[in-house]
JSON list of C-alpha atoms in Angstrom, two decimals:
[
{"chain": "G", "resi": 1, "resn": "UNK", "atom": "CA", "xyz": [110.45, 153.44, 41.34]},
{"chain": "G", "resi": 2, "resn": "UNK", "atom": "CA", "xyz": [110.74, 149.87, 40.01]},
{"chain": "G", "resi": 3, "resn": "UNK", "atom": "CA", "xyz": [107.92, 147.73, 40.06]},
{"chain": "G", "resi": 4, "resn": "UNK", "atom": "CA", "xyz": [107.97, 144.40, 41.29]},
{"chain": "G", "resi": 5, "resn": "UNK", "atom": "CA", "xyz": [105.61, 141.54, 41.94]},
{"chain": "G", "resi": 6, "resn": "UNK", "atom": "CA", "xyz": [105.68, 138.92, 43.92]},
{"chain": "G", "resi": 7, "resn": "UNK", "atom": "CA", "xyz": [102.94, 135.47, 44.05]},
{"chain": "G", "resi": 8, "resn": "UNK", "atom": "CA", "xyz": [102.70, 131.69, 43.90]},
{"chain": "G", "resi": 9, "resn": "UNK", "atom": "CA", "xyz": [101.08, 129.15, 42.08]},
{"chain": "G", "resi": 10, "resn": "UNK", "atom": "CA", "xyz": [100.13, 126.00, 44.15]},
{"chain": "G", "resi": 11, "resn": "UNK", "atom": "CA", "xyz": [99.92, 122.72, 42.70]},
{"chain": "G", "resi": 12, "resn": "UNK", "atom": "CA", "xyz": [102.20, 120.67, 40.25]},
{"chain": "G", "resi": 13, "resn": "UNK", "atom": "CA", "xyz": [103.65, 122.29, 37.51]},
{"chain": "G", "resi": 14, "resn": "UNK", "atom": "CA", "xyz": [102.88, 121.74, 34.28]},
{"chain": "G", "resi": 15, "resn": "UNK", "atom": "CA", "xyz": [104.71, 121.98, 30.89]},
{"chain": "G", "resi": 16, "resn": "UNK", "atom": "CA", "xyz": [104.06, 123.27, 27.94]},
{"chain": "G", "resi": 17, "resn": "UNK", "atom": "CA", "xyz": [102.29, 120.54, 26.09]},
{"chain": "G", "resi": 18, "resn": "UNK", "atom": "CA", "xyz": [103.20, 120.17, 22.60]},
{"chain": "G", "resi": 19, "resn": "UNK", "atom": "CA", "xyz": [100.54, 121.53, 20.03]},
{"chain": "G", "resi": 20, "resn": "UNK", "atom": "CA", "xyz": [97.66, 119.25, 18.91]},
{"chain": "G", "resi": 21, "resn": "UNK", "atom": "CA", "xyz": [96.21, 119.41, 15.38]},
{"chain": "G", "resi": 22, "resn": "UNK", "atom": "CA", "xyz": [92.79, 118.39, 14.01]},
{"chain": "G", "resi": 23, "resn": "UNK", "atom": "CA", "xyz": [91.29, 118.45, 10.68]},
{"chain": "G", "resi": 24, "resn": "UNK", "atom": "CA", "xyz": [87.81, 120.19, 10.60]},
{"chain": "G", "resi": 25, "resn": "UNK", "atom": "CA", "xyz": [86.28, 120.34, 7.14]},
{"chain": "G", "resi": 26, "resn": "UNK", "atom": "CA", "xyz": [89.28, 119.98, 5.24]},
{"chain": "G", "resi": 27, "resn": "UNK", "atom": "CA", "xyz": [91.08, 122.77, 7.20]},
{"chain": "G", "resi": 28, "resn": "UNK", "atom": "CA", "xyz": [93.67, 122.34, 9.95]},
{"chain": "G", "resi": 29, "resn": "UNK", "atom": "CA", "xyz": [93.01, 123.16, 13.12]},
{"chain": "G", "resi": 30, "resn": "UNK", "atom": "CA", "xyz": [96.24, 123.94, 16.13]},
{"chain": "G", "resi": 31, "resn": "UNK", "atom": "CA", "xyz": [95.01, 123.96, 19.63]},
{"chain": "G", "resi": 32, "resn": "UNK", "atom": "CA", "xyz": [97.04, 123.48, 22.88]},
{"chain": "G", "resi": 33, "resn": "UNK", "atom": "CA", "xyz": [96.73, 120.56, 25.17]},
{"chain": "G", "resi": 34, "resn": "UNK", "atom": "CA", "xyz": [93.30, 120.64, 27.35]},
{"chain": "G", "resi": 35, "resn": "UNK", "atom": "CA", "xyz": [95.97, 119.64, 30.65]},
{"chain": "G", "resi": 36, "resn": "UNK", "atom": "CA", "xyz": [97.97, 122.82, 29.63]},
{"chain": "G", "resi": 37, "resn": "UNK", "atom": "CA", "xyz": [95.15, 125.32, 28.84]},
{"chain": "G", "resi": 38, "resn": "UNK", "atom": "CA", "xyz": [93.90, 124.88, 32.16]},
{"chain": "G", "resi": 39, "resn": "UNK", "atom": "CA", "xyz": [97.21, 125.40, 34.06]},
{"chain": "G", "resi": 40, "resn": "UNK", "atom": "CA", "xyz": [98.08, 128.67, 31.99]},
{"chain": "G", "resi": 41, "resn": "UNK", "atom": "CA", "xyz": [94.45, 129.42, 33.36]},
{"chain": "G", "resi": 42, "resn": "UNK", "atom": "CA", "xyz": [95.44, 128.87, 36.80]},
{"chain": "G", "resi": 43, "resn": "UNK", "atom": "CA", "xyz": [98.10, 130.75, 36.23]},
{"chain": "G", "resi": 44, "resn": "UNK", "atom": "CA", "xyz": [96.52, 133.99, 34.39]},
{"chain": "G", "resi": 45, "resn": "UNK", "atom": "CA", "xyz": [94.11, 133.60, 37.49]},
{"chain": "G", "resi": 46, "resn": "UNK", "atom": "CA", "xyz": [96.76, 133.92, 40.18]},
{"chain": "G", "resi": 47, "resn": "UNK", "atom": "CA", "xyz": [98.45, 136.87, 38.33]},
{"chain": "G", "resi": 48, "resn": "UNK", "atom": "CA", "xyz": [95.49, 138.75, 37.75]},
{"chain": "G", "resi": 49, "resn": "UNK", "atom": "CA", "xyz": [94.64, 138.79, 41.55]},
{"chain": "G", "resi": 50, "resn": "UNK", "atom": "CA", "xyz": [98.49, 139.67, 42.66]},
{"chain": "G", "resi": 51, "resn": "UNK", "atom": "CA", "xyz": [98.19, 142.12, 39.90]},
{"chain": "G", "resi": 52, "resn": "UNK", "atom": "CA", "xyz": [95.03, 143.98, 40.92]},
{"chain": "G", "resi": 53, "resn": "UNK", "atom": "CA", "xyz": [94.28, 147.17, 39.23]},
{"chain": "G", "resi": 54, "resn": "UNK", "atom": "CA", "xyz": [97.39, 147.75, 37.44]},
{"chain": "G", "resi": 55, "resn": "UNK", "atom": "CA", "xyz": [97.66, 147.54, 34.25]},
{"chain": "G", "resi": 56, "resn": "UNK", "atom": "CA", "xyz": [100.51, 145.07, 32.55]},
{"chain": "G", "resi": 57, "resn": "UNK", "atom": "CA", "xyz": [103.71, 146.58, 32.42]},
{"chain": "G", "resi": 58, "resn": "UNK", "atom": "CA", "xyz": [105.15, 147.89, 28.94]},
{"chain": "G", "resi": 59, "resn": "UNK", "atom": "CA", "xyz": [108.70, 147.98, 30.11]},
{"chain": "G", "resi": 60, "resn": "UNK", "atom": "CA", "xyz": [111.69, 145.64, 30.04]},
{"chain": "G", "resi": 61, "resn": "UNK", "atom": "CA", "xyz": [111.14, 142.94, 32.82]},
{"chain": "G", "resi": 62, "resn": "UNK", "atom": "CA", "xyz": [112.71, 140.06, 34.63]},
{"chain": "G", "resi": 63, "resn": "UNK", "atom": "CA", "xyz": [111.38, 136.95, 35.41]},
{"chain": "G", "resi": 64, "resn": "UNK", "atom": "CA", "xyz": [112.20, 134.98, 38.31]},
{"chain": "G", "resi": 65, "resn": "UNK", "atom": "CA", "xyz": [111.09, 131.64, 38.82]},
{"chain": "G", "resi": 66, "resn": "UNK", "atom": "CA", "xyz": [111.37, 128.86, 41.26]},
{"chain": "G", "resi": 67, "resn": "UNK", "atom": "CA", "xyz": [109.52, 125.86, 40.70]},
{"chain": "G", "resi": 68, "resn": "UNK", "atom": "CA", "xyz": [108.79, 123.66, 43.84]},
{"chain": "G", "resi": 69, "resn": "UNK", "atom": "CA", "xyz": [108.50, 119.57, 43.16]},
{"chain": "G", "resi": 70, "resn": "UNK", "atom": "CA", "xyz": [107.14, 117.32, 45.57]},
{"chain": "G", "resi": 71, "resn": "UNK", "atom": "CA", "xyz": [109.66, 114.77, 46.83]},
{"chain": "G", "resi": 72, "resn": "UNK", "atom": "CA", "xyz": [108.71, 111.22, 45.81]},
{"chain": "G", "resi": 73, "resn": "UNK", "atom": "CA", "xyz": [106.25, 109.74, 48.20]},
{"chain": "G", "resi": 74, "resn": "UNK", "atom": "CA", "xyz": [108.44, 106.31, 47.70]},
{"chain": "G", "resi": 75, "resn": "UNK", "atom": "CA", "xyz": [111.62, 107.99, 48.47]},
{"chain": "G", "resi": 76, "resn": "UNK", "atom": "CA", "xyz": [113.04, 107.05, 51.80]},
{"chain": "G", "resi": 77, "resn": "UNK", "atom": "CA", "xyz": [113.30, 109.20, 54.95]},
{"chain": "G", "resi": 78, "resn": "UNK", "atom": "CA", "xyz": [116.84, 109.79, 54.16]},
{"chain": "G", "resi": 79, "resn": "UNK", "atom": "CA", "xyz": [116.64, 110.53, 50.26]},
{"chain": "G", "resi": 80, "resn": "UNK", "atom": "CA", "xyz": [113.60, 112.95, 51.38]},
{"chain": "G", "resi": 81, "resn": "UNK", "atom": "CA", "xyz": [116.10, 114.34, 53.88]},
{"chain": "G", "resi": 82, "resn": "UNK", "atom": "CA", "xyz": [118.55, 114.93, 50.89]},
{"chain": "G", "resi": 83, "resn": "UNK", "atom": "CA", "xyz": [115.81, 116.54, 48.90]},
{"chain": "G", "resi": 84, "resn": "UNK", "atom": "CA", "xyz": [114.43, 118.97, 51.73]},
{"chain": "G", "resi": 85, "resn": "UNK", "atom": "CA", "xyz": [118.09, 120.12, 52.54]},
{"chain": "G", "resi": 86, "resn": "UNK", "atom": "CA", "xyz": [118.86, 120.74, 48.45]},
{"chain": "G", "resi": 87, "resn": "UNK", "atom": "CA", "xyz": [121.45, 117.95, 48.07]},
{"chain": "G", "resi": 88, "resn": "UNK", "atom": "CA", "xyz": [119.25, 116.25, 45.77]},
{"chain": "G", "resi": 89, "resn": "UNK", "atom": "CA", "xyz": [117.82, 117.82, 42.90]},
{"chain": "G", "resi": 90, "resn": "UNK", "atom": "CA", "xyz": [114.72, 117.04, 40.72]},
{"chain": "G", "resi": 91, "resn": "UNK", "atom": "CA", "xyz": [116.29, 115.43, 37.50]},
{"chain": "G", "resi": 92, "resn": "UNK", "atom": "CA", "xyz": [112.71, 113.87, 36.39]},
{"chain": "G", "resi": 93, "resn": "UNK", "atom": "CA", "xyz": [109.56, 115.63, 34.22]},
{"chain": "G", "resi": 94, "resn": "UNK", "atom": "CA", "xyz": [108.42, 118.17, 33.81]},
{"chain": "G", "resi": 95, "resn": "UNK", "atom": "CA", "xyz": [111.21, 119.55, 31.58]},
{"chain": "G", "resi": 96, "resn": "UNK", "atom": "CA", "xyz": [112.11, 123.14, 33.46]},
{"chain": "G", "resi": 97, "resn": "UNK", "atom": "CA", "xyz": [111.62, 124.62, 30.23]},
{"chain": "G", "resi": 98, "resn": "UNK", "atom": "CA", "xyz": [108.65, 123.56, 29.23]},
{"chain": "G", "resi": 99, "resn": "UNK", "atom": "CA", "xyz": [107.38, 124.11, 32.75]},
{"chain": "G", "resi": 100, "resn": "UNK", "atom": "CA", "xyz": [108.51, 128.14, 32.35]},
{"chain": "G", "resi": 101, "resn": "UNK", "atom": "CA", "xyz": [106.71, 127.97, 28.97]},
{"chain": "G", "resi": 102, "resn": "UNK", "atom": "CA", "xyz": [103.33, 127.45, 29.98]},
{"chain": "G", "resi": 103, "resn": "UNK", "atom": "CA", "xyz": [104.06, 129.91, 33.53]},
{"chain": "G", "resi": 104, "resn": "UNK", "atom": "CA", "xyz": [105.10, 133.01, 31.32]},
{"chain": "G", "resi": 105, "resn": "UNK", "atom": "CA", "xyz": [102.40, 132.56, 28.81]},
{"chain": "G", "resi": 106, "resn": "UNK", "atom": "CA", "xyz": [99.80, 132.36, 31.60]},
{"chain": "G", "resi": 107, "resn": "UNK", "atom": "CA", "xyz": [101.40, 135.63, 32.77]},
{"chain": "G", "resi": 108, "resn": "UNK", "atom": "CA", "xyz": [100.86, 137.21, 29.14]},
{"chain": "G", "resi": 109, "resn": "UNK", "atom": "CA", "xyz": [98.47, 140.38, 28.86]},
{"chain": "G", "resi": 110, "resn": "UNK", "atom": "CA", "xyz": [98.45, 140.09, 32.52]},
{"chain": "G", "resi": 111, "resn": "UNK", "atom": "CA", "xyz": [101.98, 141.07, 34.14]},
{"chain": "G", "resi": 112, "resn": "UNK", "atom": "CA", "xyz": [103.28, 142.10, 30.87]},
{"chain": "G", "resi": 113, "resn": "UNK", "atom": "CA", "xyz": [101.83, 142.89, 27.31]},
{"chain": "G", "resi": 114, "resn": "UNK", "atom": "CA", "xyz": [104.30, 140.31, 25.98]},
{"chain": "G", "resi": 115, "resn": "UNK", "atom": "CA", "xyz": [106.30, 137.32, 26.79]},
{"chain": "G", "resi": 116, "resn": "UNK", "atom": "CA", "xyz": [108.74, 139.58, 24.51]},
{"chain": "G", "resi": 117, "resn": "UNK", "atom": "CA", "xyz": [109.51, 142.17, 27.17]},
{"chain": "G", "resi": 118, "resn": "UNK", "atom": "CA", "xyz": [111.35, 139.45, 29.44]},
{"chain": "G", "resi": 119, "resn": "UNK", "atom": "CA", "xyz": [115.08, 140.93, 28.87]},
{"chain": "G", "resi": 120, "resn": "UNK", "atom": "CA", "xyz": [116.51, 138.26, 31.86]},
{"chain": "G", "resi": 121, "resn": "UNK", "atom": "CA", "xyz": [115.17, 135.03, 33.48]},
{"chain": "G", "resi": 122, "resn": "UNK", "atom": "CA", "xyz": [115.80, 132.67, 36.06]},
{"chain": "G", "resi": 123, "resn": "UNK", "atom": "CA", "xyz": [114.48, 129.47, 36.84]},
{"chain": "G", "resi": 124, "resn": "UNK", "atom": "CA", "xyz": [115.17, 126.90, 39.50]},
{"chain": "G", "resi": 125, "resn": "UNK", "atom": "CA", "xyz": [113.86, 123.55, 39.94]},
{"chain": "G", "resi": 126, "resn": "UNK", "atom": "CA", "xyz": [114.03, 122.01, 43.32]},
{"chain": "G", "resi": 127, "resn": "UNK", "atom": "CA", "xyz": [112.28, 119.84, 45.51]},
{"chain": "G", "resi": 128, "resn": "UNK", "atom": "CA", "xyz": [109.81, 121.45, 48.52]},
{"chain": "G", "resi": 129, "resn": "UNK", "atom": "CA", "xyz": [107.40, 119.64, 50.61]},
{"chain": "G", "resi": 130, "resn": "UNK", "atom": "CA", "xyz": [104.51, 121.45, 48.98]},
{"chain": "G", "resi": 131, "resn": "UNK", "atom": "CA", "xyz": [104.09, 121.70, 44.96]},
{"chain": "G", "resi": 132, "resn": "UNK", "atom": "CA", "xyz": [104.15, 125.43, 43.66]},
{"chain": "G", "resi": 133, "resn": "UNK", "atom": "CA", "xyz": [105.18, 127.48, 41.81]},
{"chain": "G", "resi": 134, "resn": "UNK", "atom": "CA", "xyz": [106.81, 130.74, 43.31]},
{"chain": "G", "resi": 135, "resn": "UNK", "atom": "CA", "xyz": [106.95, 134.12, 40.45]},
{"chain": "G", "resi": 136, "resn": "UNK", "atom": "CA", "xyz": [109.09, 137.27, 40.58]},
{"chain": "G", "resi": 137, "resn": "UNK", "atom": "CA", "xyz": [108.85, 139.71, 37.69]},
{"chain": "G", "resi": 138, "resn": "UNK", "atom": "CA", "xyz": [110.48, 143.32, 38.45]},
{"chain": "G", "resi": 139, "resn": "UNK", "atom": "CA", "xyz": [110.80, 146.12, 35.61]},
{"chain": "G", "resi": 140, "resn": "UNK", "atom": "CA", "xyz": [114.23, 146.26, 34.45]},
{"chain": "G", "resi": 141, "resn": "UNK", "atom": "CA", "xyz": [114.56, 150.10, 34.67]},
{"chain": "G", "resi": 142, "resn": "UNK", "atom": "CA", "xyz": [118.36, 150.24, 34.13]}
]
């Protein structure tokens, strides 16, 4: 039987921030963003509840992903309209990229052992009246 799993992620998306570096007693030091450490967070937290008591998978997997931008609150009633019904599509930040960065590395040692396991993925961007994030992974049995 194939495993899948199913959950959201309320709240804005964020991407991956670019790494930071510091210089601590002559050594250099590569952290990630506060803003982004705390959304992979979120996200680990999220995933570890859907998750329960099983273990991350150590198969093949596919990632589905469908991130959920709030329309504009200065958009007009009919541009809001547009973006509700999917004629208009989010062409602003956060880079969809960088927003499926930081969601699959919050997923890491949680959903799957490794971010290296994802043999197909999907990602949408597209405008909802409520920020979120909504996940799919399935094993990819053949």
């Amino acid at each position: 039987m194939t495993f899948v799993i199913q959950f959201d992620v309320e709240g804005d998306p964020v991407a991956k921030g670019r790494p930071k570096f510091s210089q601590v007693g002559g050594f250099v030091r590569t952290y990630t963003p506060k803003k982004t450490q705390n959304y992979e967070e979120h996200v680990a937290a999220v995933a570890k509840e859907a998750m329960g008591t099983t273990e991350p998978l150590e198969t093949p997997v596919a990632v589905y992903v469908y991130v959920n931008m709030p329309v504009p609150q200065s958009y007009s009633k009919k541009r809001t309209e547009a973006c509700l019904s999917g004629s208009e599509r989010p062409t602003k930040k956060p880079d969809l990229d960088n927003a499926i960065k930081s969601i699959l590395d919050g997923m890491n040692g949680i959903v799957y052992k490794d971010d290296s396991q994802i043999v197909s993925l999907h990602a949408t961007k597209r405008y909802d009246s409520i920020a979120s994030v909504h996940i799919c992974v399935k094993e990819e049995l053949q």
